[in-house]
């Protein structure tokens, strides 16, 4: 039953994915990997420049890094993340 509901909910997406060639799927995969790489590097550079990071931003970087690594991401991001993990942690204010 859950599979049927999933198929109904995501029919358009599934039809699109089925219609793609392996070349197009590879291009989408590489494009997503490039976007993740760019975003992770930008966020790391920002925090390195400011010489601090808070827990939420660190968690977000790790969240972005998971799919990036699964897509075959390289060591550049790992080096940047190691540097960011060494930064002083900024305490977040409670609202």
mmCIF file of N, CA, C and O in Angstrom:
data_model
loop_
_atom_site.group_PDB
_atom_site.id
_atom_site.type_symbol
_atom_site.label_atom_id
_atom_site.label_comp_id
_atom_site.label_asym_id
_atom_site.label_seq_id
_atom_site.Cartn_x
_atom_site.Cartn_y
_atom_site.Cartn_z
ATOM 1 N N UNK A 1 0.810 -1.183 0.000
ATOM 2 C CA UNK A 1 0.000 0.000 0.000
ATOM 3 C C UNK A 1 0.865 1.262 0.000
ATOM 4 O O UNK A 1 0.548 2.213 -0.685
ATOM 5 N N UNK A 2 1.948 1.271 0.778
ATOM 6 C CA UNK A 2 2.816 2.437 0.820
ATOM 7 C C UNK A 2 3.473 2.688 -0.531
ATOM 8 O O UNK A 2 3.622 3.831 -0.937
ATOM 9 N N UNK A 3 3.861 1.638 -1.227
ATOM 10 C CA UNK A 3 4.462 1.796 -2.540
ATOM 11 C C UNK A 3 3.470 2.401 -3.518
ATOM 12 O O UNK A 3 3.823 3.282 -4.315
ATOM 13 N N UNK A 4 2.223 1.976 -3.448
ATOM 14 C CA UNK A 4 1.186 2.531 -4.313
ATOM 15 C C UNK A 4 0.994 4.022 -4.045
ATOM 16 O O UNK A 4 0.912 4.826 -4.974
ATOM 17 N N UNK A 5 0.951 4.403 -2.790
ATOM 18 C CA UNK A 5 0.793 5.813 -2.435
ATOM 19 C C UNK A 5 2.003 6.625 -2.894
ATOM 20 O O UNK A 5 1.863 7.722 -3.419
ATOM 21 N N UNK A 6 3.192 6.083 -2.700
ATOM 22 C CA UNK A 6 4.412 6.749 -3.159
ATOM 23 C C UNK A 6 4.352 6.979 -4.663
ATOM 24 O O UNK A 6 4.649 8.062 -5.159
ATOM 25 N N UNK A 7 3.953 5.959 -5.403
ATOM 26 C CA UNK A 7 3.862 6.059 -6.856
ATOM 27 C C UNK A 7 2.849 7.117 -7.269
ATOM 28 O O UNK A 7 3.113 7.913 -8.173
ATOM 29 N N UNK A 8 1.726 7.154 -6.605
ATOM 30 C CA UNK A 8 0.718 8.172 -6.913
ATOM 31 C C UNK A 8 1.258 9.573 -6.625
ATOM 32 O O UNK A 8 1.081 10.494 -7.420
ATOM 33 N N UNK A 9 1.902 9.737 -5.487
ATOM 34 C CA UNK A 9 2.391 11.046 -5.066
ATOM 35 C C UNK A 9 3.529 11.554 -5.953
ATOM 36 O O UNK A 9 3.664 12.751 -6.172
ATOM 37 N N UNK A 10 4.333 10.668 -6.438
ATOM 38 C CA UNK A 10 5.533 11.077 -7.166
ATOM 39 C C UNK A 10 5.539 10.606 -8.621
ATOM 40 O O UNK A 10 6.590 10.452 -9.224
ATOM 41 N N UNK A 11 4.377 10.407 -9.194
ATOM 42 C CA UNK A 11 4.248 9.898 -10.551
ATOM 43 C C UNK A 11 4.987 10.764 -11.563
ATOM 44 O O UNK A 11 5.725 10.254 -12.405
ATOM 45 N N UNK A 12 4.841 12.055 -11.492
ATOM 46 C CA UNK A 12 5.486 12.951 -12.452
ATOM 47 C C UNK A 12 6.999 12.843 -12.348
ATOM 48 O O UNK A 12 7.690 12.737 -13.364
ATOM 49 N N UNK A 13 7.485 12.828 -11.131
ATOM 50 C CA UNK A 13 8.932 12.717 -10.941
ATOM 51 C C UNK A 13 9.427 11.374 -11.452
ATOM 52 O O UNK A 13 10.449 11.288 -12.140
ATOM 53 N N UNK A 14 8.702 10.322 -11.140
ATOM 54 C CA UNK A 14 9.106 8.989 -11.598
ATOM 55 C C UNK A 14 9.105 8.895 -13.117
ATOM 56 O O UNK A 14 10.029 8.332 -13.713
ATOM 57 N N UNK A 15 8.079 9.456 -13.754
ATOM 58 C CA UNK A 15 8.031 9.448 -15.229
ATOM 59 C C UNK A 15 9.218 10.198 -15.812
ATOM 60 O O UNK A 15 9.830 9.763 -16.783
ATOM 61 N N UNK A 16 9.546 11.326 -15.205
ATOM 62 C CA UNK A 16 10.690 12.110 -15.668
ATOM 63 C C UNK A 16 11.978 11.308 -15.543
ATOM 64 O O UNK A 16 12.771 11.229 -16.481
ATOM 65 N N UNK A 17 12.181 10.689 -14.385
ATOM 66 C CA UNK A 17 13.410 9.933 -14.164
ATOM 67 C C UNK A 17 13.526 8.734 -15.095
ATOM 68 O O UNK A 17 14.603 8.422 -15.591
ATOM 69 N N UNK A 18 12.415 8.070 -15.340
ATOM 70 C CA UNK A 18 12.430 6.902 -16.228
ATOM 71 C C UNK A 18 12.764 7.325 -17.660
ATOM 72 O O UNK A 18 13.410 6.587 -18.400
ATOM 73 N N UNK A 19 12.349 8.521 -18.040
ATOM 74 C CA UNK A 19 12.570 8.977 -19.414
ATOM 75 C C UNK A 19 14.000 9.441 -19.670
ATOM 76 O O UNK A 19 14.392 9.636 -20.813
ATOM 77 N N UNK A 20 14.794 9.619 -18.619
ATOM 78 C CA UNK A 20 16.154 10.119 -18.787
ATOM 79 C C UNK A 20 17.096 9.030 -19.301
ATOM 80 O O UNK A 20 16.995 7.873 -18.920
ATOM 81 N N UNK A 21 18.032 9.440 -20.118
ATOM 82 C CA UNK A 21 19.076 8.510 -20.551
ATOM 83 C C UNK A 21 20.137 8.432 -19.457
ATOM 84 O O UNK A 21 20.178 9.259 -18.551
ATOM 85 N N UNK A 22 21.005 7.456 -19.544
ATOM 86 C CA UNK A 22 22.064 7.326 -18.540
ATOM 87 C C UNK A 22 22.987 8.540 -18.584
ATOM 88 O O UNK A 22 23.497 8.979 -17.552
ATOM 89 N N UNK A 23 23.176 9.119 -19.748
ATOM 90 C CA UNK A 23 23.998 10.326 -19.871
ATOM 91 C C UNK A 23 23.353 11.488 -19.120
ATOM 92 O O UNK A 23 24.020 12.232 -18.401
ATOM 93 N N UNK A 24 22.036 11.634 -19.261
ATOM 94 C CA UNK A 24 21.329 12.715 -18.577
ATOM 95 C C UNK A 24 21.335 12.517 -17.068
ATOM 96 O O UNK A 24 21.484 13.475 -16.312
ATOM 97 N N UNK A 25 21.184 11.286 -16.635
ATOM 98 C CA UNK A 25 21.227 11.003 -15.199
ATOM 99 C C UNK A 25 22.609 11.344 -14.645
ATOM 100 O O UNK A 25 22.736 11.952 -13.582
ATOM 101 N N UNK A 26 23.654 10.984 -15.387
ATOM 102 C CA UNK A 26 25.018 11.294 -14.966
ATOM 103 C C UNK A 26 25.233 12.804 -14.919
ATOM 104 O O UNK A 26 25.868 13.319 -13.998
ATOM 105 N N UNK A 27 24.664 13.525 -15.885
ATOM 106 C CA UNK A 27 24.796 14.980 -15.908
ATOM 107 C C UNK A 27 24.090 15.602 -14.701
ATOM 108 O O UNK A 27 24.619 16.531 -14.073
ATOM 109 N N UNK A 28 22.900 15.100 -14.355
ATOM 110 C CA UNK A 28 22.192 15.590 -13.170
ATOM 111 C C UNK A 28 22.991 15.297 -11.904
ATOM 112 O O UNK A 28 23.121 16.152 -11.018
ATOM 113 N N UNK A 29 23.519 14.111 -11.816
ATOM 114 C CA UNK A 29 24.321 13.708 -10.661
ATOM 115 C C UNK A 29 25.529 14.631 -10.497
ATOM 116 O O UNK A 29 25.805 15.123 -9.412
ATOM 117 N N UNK A 30 26.231 14.878 -11.603
ATOM 118 C CA UNK A 30 27.408 15.738 -11.549
ATOM 119 C C UNK A 30 27.035 17.185 -11.232
ATOM 120 O O UNK A 30 27.766 17.880 -10.531
ATOM 121 N N UNK A 31 25.894 17.632 -11.751
ATOM 122 C CA UNK A 31 25.435 18.983 -11.454
ATOM 123 C C UNK A 31 25.100 19.161 -9.987
ATOM 124 O O UNK A 31 25.461 20.170 -9.371
ATOM 125 N N UNK A 32 24.416 18.186 -9.418
ATOM 126 C CA UNK A 32 24.076 18.251 -7.989
ATOM 127 C C UNK A 32 25.352 18.220 -7.150
ATOM 128 O O UNK A 32 25.491 18.971 -6.180
ATOM 129 N N UNK A 33 26.292 17.377 -7.540
ATOM 130 C CA UNK A 33 27.563 17.306 -6.814
ATOM 131 C C UNK A 33 28.301 18.641 -6.877
ATOM 132 O O UNK A 33 28.842 19.115 -5.866
ATOM 133 N N UNK A 34 28.297 19.284 -8.038
ATOM 134 C CA UNK A 34 28.962 20.583 -8.190
ATOM 135 C C UNK A 34 28.303 21.653 -7.323
ATOM 136 O O UNK A 34 28.983 22.474 -6.691
ATOM 137 N N UNK A 35 26.969 21.651 -7.272
ATOM 138 C CA UNK A 35 26.253 22.620 -6.439
ATOM 139 C C UNK A 35 26.553 22.408 -4.959
ATOM 140 O O UNK A 35 26.757 23.373 -4.204
ATOM 141 N N UNK A 36 26.560 21.154 -4.524
ATOM 142 C CA UNK A 36 26.888 20.855 -3.137
ATOM 143 C C UNK A 36 28.317 21.291 -2.813
ATOM 144 O O UNK A 36 28.570 21.908 -1.769
ATOM 145 N N UNK A 37 29.245 20.986 -3.710
ATOM 146 C CA UNK A 37 30.649 21.372 -3.510
ATOM 147 C C UNK A 37 30.767 22.880 -3.348
ATOM 148 O O UNK A 37 31.393 23.371 -2.400
ATOM 149 N N UNK A 38 30.135 23.620 -4.243
ATOM 150 C CA UNK A 38 30.205 25.079 -4.198
ATOM 151 C C UNK A 38 29.638 25.621 -2.892
ATOM 152 O O UNK A 38 30.240 26.482 -2.244
ATOM 153 N N UNK A 39 28.492 25.113 -2.481
ATOM 154 C CA UNK A 39 27.836 25.610 -1.269
ATOM 155 C C UNK A 39 28.650 25.286 -0.019
ATOM 156 O O UNK A 39 28.797 26.118 0.872
ATOM 157 N N UNK A 40 29.192 24.085 0.044
ATOM 158 C CA UNK A 40 29.998 23.697 1.208
ATOM 159 C C UNK A 40 31.245 24.566 1.301
ATOM 160 O O UNK A 40 31.582 25.081 2.377
ATOM 161 N N UNK A 41 31.929 24.749 0.174
ATOM 162 C CA UNK A 41 33.145 25.559 0.162
ATOM 163 C C UNK A 41 32.829 27.000 0.559
ATOM 164 O O UNK A 41 33.552 27.610 1.353
ATOM 165 N N UNK A 42 31.746 27.561 0.018
ATOM 166 C CA UNK A 42 31.361 28.936 0.376
ATOM 167 C C UNK A 42 31.122 29.071 1.879
ATOM 168 O O UNK A 42 31.596 30.031 2.510
ATOM 169 N N UNK A 43 30.377 28.133 2.447
ATOM 170 C CA UNK A 43 30.077 28.197 3.882
ATOM 171 C C UNK A 43 31.348 28.020 4.715
ATOM 172 O O UNK A 43 31.538 28.721 5.711
ATOM 173 N N UNK A 44 32.220 27.123 4.313
ATOM 174 C CA UNK A 44 33.475 26.915 5.042
ATOM 175 C C UNK A 44 34.335 28.176 4.998
ATOM 176 O O UNK A 44 34.873 28.604 6.033
ATOM 177 N N UNK A 45 34.474 28.768 3.815
ATOM 178 C CA UNK A 45 35.288 29.982 3.683
ATOM 179 C C UNK A 45 34.734 31.107 4.553
ATOM 180 O O UNK A 45 35.499 31.846 5.172
ATOM 181 N N UNK A 46 33.415 31.236 4.593
ATOM 182 C CA UNK A 46 32.776 32.258 5.426
ATOM 183 C C UNK A 46 33.161 32.078 6.896
ATOM 184 O O UNK A 46 33.560 33.026 7.579
ATOM 185 N N UNK A 47 33.037 30.865 7.393
ATOM 186 C CA UNK A 47 33.317 30.614 8.805
ATOM 187 C C UNK A 47 34.809 30.705 9.113
ATOM 188 O O UNK A 47 35.182 31.173 10.194
ATOM 189 N N UNK A 48 35.646 30.319 8.186
ATOM 190 C CA UNK A 48 37.089 30.444 8.393
ATOM 191 C C UNK A 48 37.474 31.923 8.460
ATOM 192 O O UNK A 48 38.268 32.330 9.308
ATOM 193 N N UNK A 49 36.888 32.744 7.573
ATOM 194 C CA UNK A 49 37.150 34.195 7.606
ATOM 195 C C UNK A 49 36.717 34.803 8.941
ATOM 196 O O UNK A 49 37.382 35.682 9.478
ATOM 197 N N UNK A 50 35.584 34.342 9.472
ATOM 198 C CA UNK A 50 35.064 34.871 10.735
ATOM 199 C C UNK A 50 35.677 34.195 11.959
ATOM 200 O O UNK A 50 35.394 34.598 13.094
ATOM 201 N N UNK A 51 36.459 33.170 11.730
ATOM 202 C CA UNK A 51 37.171 32.440 12.779
ATOM 203 C C UNK A 51 36.250 31.914 13.880
ATOM 204 O O UNK A 51 36.602 31.897 15.051
ATOM 205 N N UNK A 52 35.052 31.474 13.496
ATOM 206 C CA UNK A 52 34.139 30.856 14.459
ATOM 207 C C UNK A 52 32.992 30.186 13.702
ATOM 208 O O UNK A 52 32.726 30.496 12.549
ATOM 209 N N UNK A 53 32.326 29.278 14.413
ATOM 210 C CA UNK A 53 31.162 28.603 13.836
ATOM 211 C C UNK A 53 30.233 28.202 14.976
ATOM 212 O O UNK A 53 30.699 27.913 16.083
ATOM 213 N N UNK A 54 28.939 28.196 14.709
ATOM 214 C CA UNK A 54 28.005 27.736 15.738
ATOM 215 C C UNK A 54 27.561 26.311 15.412
ATOM 216 O O UNK A 54 27.820 25.790 14.328
ATOM 217 N N UNK A 55 26.899 25.688 16.362
ATOM 218 C CA UNK A 55 26.513 24.280 16.234
ATOM 219 C C UNK A 55 25.559 24.047 15.056
ATOM 220 O O UNK A 55 25.676 23.041 14.350
ATOM 221 N N UNK A 56 24.626 24.962 14.840
ATOM 222 C CA UNK A 56 23.671 24.795 13.735
ATOM 223 C C UNK A 56 24.364 24.815 12.375
ATOM 224 O O UNK A 56 24.046 24.011 11.501
ATOM 225 N N UNK A 57 25.293 25.743 12.201
ATOM 226 C CA UNK A 57 26.011 25.818 10.925
ATOM 227 C C UNK A 57 26.903 24.599 10.708
ATOM 228 O O UNK A 57 27.035 24.099 9.589
ATOM 229 N N UNK A 58 27.504 24.119 11.777
ATOM 230 C CA UNK A 58 28.329 22.915 11.677
ATOM 231 C C UNK A 58 27.470 21.714 11.287
ATOM 232 O O UNK A 58 27.845 20.916 10.422
ATOM 233 N N UNK A 59 26.298 21.623 11.896
ATOM 234 C CA UNK A 59 25.367 20.530 11.567
ATOM 235 C C UNK A 59 24.917 20.629 10.107
ATOM 236 O O UNK A 59 24.817 19.619 9.409
ATOM 237 N N UNK A 60 24.651 21.842 9.640
ATOM 238 C CA UNK A 60 24.239 22.028 8.253
ATOM 239 C C UNK A 60 25.341 21.627 7.275
ATOM 240 O O UNK A 60 25.080 20.996 6.249
ATOM 241 N N UNK A 61 26.578 21.962 7.605
ATOM 242 C CA UNK A 61 27.691 21.557 6.752
ATOM 243 C C UNK A 61 27.798 20.039 6.670
ATOM 244 O O UNK A 61 28.024 19.478 5.592
ATOM 245 N N UNK A 62 27.629 19.370 7.788
ATOM 246 C CA UNK A 62 27.680 17.910 7.791
ATOM 247 C C UNK A 62 26.509 17.324 7.004
ATOM 248 O O UNK A 62 26.657 16.325 6.300
ATOM 249 N N UNK A 63 25.354 17.964 7.109
ATOM 250 C CA UNK A 63 24.167 17.536 6.362
ATOM 251 C C UNK A 63 24.404 17.651 4.850
ATOM 252 O O UNK A 63 24.041 16.750 4.088
ATOM 253 N N UNK A 64 25.033 18.729 4.415
ATOM 254 C CA UNK A 64 25.353 18.907 2.994
ATOM 255 C C UNK A 64 26.448 17.942 2.542
ATOM 256 O O UNK A 64 26.452 17.493 1.391
ATOM 257 N N UNK A 65 27.356 17.640 3.446
ATOM 258 C CA UNK A 65 28.485 16.786 3.080
ATOM 259 C C UNK A 65 28.089 15.330 2.847
ATOM 260 O O UNK A 65 28.717 14.644 2.035
ATOM 261 N N UNK A 66 27.057 14.849 3.524
ATOM 262 C CA UNK A 66 26.650 13.437 3.359
ATOM 263 C C UNK A 66 26.327 13.088 1.911
ATOM 264 O O UNK A 66 26.899 12.149 1.354
ATOM 265 N N UNK A 67 25.395 13.800 1.260
ATOM 266 C CA UNK A 67 25.109 13.452 -0.133
ATOM 267 C C UNK A 67 26.284 13.766 -1.054
ATOM 268 O O UNK A 67 26.499 13.072 -2.048
ATOM 269 N N UNK A 68 27.047 14.794 -0.710
ATOM 270 C CA UNK A 68 28.217 15.130 -1.523
ATOM 271 C C UNK A 68 29.204 13.953 -1.552
ATOM 272 O O UNK A 68 29.690 13.560 -2.617
ATOM 273 N N UNK A 69 29.476 13.379 -0.391
ATOM 274 C CA UNK A 69 30.372 12.224 -0.324
ATOM 275 C C UNK A 69 29.777 11.029 -1.055
ATOM 276 O O UNK A 69 30.480 10.304 -1.749
ATOM 277 N N UNK A 70 28.458 10.822 -0.903
ATOM 278 C CA UNK A 70 27.802 9.696 -1.569
ATOM 279 C C UNK A 70 27.869 9.820 -3.090
ATOM 280 O O UNK A 70 27.879 8.808 -3.792
ATOM 281 N N UNK A 71 27.945 11.054 -3.583
ATOM 282 C CA UNK A 71 28.053 11.287 -5.020
ATOM 283 C C UNK A 71 29.500 11.245 -5.506
ATOM 284 O O UNK A 71 29.769 11.501 -6.671
ATOM 285 N N UNK A 72 30.433 10.923 -4.614
ATOM 286 C CA UNK A 72 31.828 10.788 -5.005
ATOM 287 C C UNK A 72 32.637 12.058 -4.830
ATOM 288 O O UNK A 72 33.623 12.263 -5.532
ATOM 289 N N UNK A 73 32.235 12.895 -3.892
ATOM 290 C CA UNK A 73 32.948 14.153 -3.641
ATOM 291 C C UNK A 73 34.419 13.919 -3.328
ATOM 292 O O UNK A 73 34.813 12.864 -2.851
ATOM 293 N N UNK A 74 35.218 14.957 -3.588
ATOM 294 C CA UNK A 74 36.667 14.810 -3.439
ATOM 295 C C UNK A 74 37.171 15.290 -2.085
ATOM 296 O O UNK A 74 36.396 15.680 -1.224
ATOM 297 N N UNK A 75 38.482 15.314 -1.929
ATOM 298 C CA UNK A 75 39.103 15.651 -0.654
ATOM 299 C C UNK A 75 39.162 17.126 -0.343
ATOM 300 O O UNK A 75 39.456 17.502 0.796
ATOM 301 N N UNK A 76 38.914 17.992 -1.311
ATOM 302 C CA UNK A 76 38.958 19.438 -1.051
ATOM 303 C C UNK A 76 37.988 19.806 0.051
ATOM 304 O O UNK A 76 38.319 20.552 0.976
ATOM 305 N N UNK A 77 36.781 19.302 -0.033
ATOM 306 C CA UNK A 77 35.763 19.593 0.974
ATOM 307 C C UNK A 77 36.179 19.013 2.325
ATOM 308 O O UNK A 77 36.011 19.663 3.359
ATOM 309 N N UNK A 78 36.755 17.832 2.343
ATOM 310 C CA UNK A 78 37.183 17.221 3.606
ATOM 311 C C UNK A 78 38.209 18.084 4.316
ATOM 312 O O UNK A 78 38.137 18.268 5.533
ATOM 313 N N UNK A 79 39.158 18.625 3.560
ATOM 314 C CA UNK A 79 40.182 19.492 4.144
ATOM 315 C C UNK A 79 39.536 20.734 4.750
ATOM 316 O O UNK A 79 39.851 21.128 5.865
ATOM 317 N N UNK A 80 38.621 21.341 4.003
ATOM 318 C CA UNK A 80 37.933 22.537 4.496
ATOM 319 C C UNK A 80 37.115 22.219 5.755
ATOM 320 O O UNK A 80 37.115 22.988 6.711
ATOM 321 N N UNK A 81 36.410 21.087 5.751
ATOM 322 C CA UNK A 81 35.595 20.721 6.906
ATOM 323 C C UNK A 81 36.453 20.447 8.138
ATOM 324 O O UNK A 81 36.070 20.808 9.258
ATOM 325 N N UNK A 82 37.609 19.828 7.949
ATOM 326 C CA UNK A 82 38.511 19.597 9.086
ATOM 327 C C UNK A 82 38.944 20.935 9.692
ATOM 328 O O UNK A 82 39.000 21.089 10.911
ATOM 329 N N UNK A 83 39.232 21.912 8.827
ATOM 330 C CA UNK A 83 39.617 23.245 9.298
ATOM 331 C C UNK A 83 38.469 23.890 10.066
ATOM 332 O O UNK A 83 38.667 24.473 11.135
ATOM 333 N N UNK A 84 37.252 23.777 9.535
ATOM 334 C CA UNK A 84 36.079 24.363 10.180
ATOM 335 C C UNK A 84 35.824 23.708 11.542
ATOM 336 O O UNK A 84 35.471 24.379 12.506
ATOM 337 N N UNK A 85 36.027 22.408 11.638
ATOM 338 C CA UNK A 85 35.801 21.707 12.911
ATOM 339 C C UNK A 85 36.772 22.182 13.996
ATOM 340 O O UNK A 85 36.473 22.065 15.188
ATOM 341 N N UNK A 86 37.911 22.722 13.607
ATOM 342 C CA UNK A 86 38.901 23.212 14.566
ATOM 343 C C UNK A 86 38.620 24.647 15.026
ATOM 344 O O UNK A 86 39.250 25.127 15.957
ATOM 345 N N UNK A 87 37.669 25.313 14.370
ATOM 346 C CA UNK A 87 37.355 26.704 14.721
ATOM 347 C C UNK A 87 36.711 26.790 16.104
ATOM 348 O O UNK A 87 36.050 25.851 16.542
ATOM 349 N N UNK A 88 36.887 27.957 16.765
ATOM 350 C CA UNK A 88 36.185 28.158 18.043
ATOM 351 C C UNK A 88 34.670 28.081 17.834
ATOM 352 O O UNK A 88 34.152 28.561 16.820
ATOM 353 N N UNK A 89 33.990 27.467 18.772
ATOM 354 C CA UNK A 89 32.538 27.318 18.668
ATOM 355 C C UNK A 89 31.856 28.549 19.256
ATOM 356 O O UNK A 89 32.161 28.970 20.367
ATOM 357 N N UNK A 90 30.954 29.110 18.480
ATOM 358 C CA UNK A 90 30.185 30.281 18.899
ATOM 359 C C UNK A 90 28.950 29.800 19.646
ATOM 360 O O UNK A 90 28.211 28.951 19.147
ATOM 361 N N UNK A 91 28.717 30.341 20.818
ATOM 362 C CA UNK A 91 27.536 29.984 21.602
ATOM 363 C C UNK A 91 26.344 30.713 21.017
ATOM 364 O O UNK A 91 26.387 31.913 20.765
ATOM 365 N N UNK A 92 25.266 29.979 20.793
ATOM 366 C CA UNK A 92 24.056 30.566 20.217
ATOM 367 C C UNK A 92 23.209 31.175 21.312
ATOM 368 O O UNK A 92 23.065 30.605 22.394
ATOM 369 N N UNK A 93 22.638 32.330 20.990
ATOM 370 C CA UNK A 93 21.763 32.992 21.944
ATOM 371 C C UNK A 93 20.383 32.381 21.882
ATOM 372 O O UNK A 93 19.881 32.055 20.806
ATOM 373 N N UNK A 94 19.744 32.225 23.025
ATOM 374 C CA UNK A 94 18.379 31.717 23.103
ATOM 375 C C UNK A 94 17.415 32.855 22.815
ATOM 376 O O UNK A 94 17.584 33.955 23.318
ATOM 377 N N UNK A 95 16.381 32.604 22.018
ATOM 378 C CA UNK A 95 15.381 33.641 21.731
ATOM 379 C C UNK A 95 14.128 33.402 22.510
ATOM 380 O O UNK A 95 13.617 32.428 22.729
#
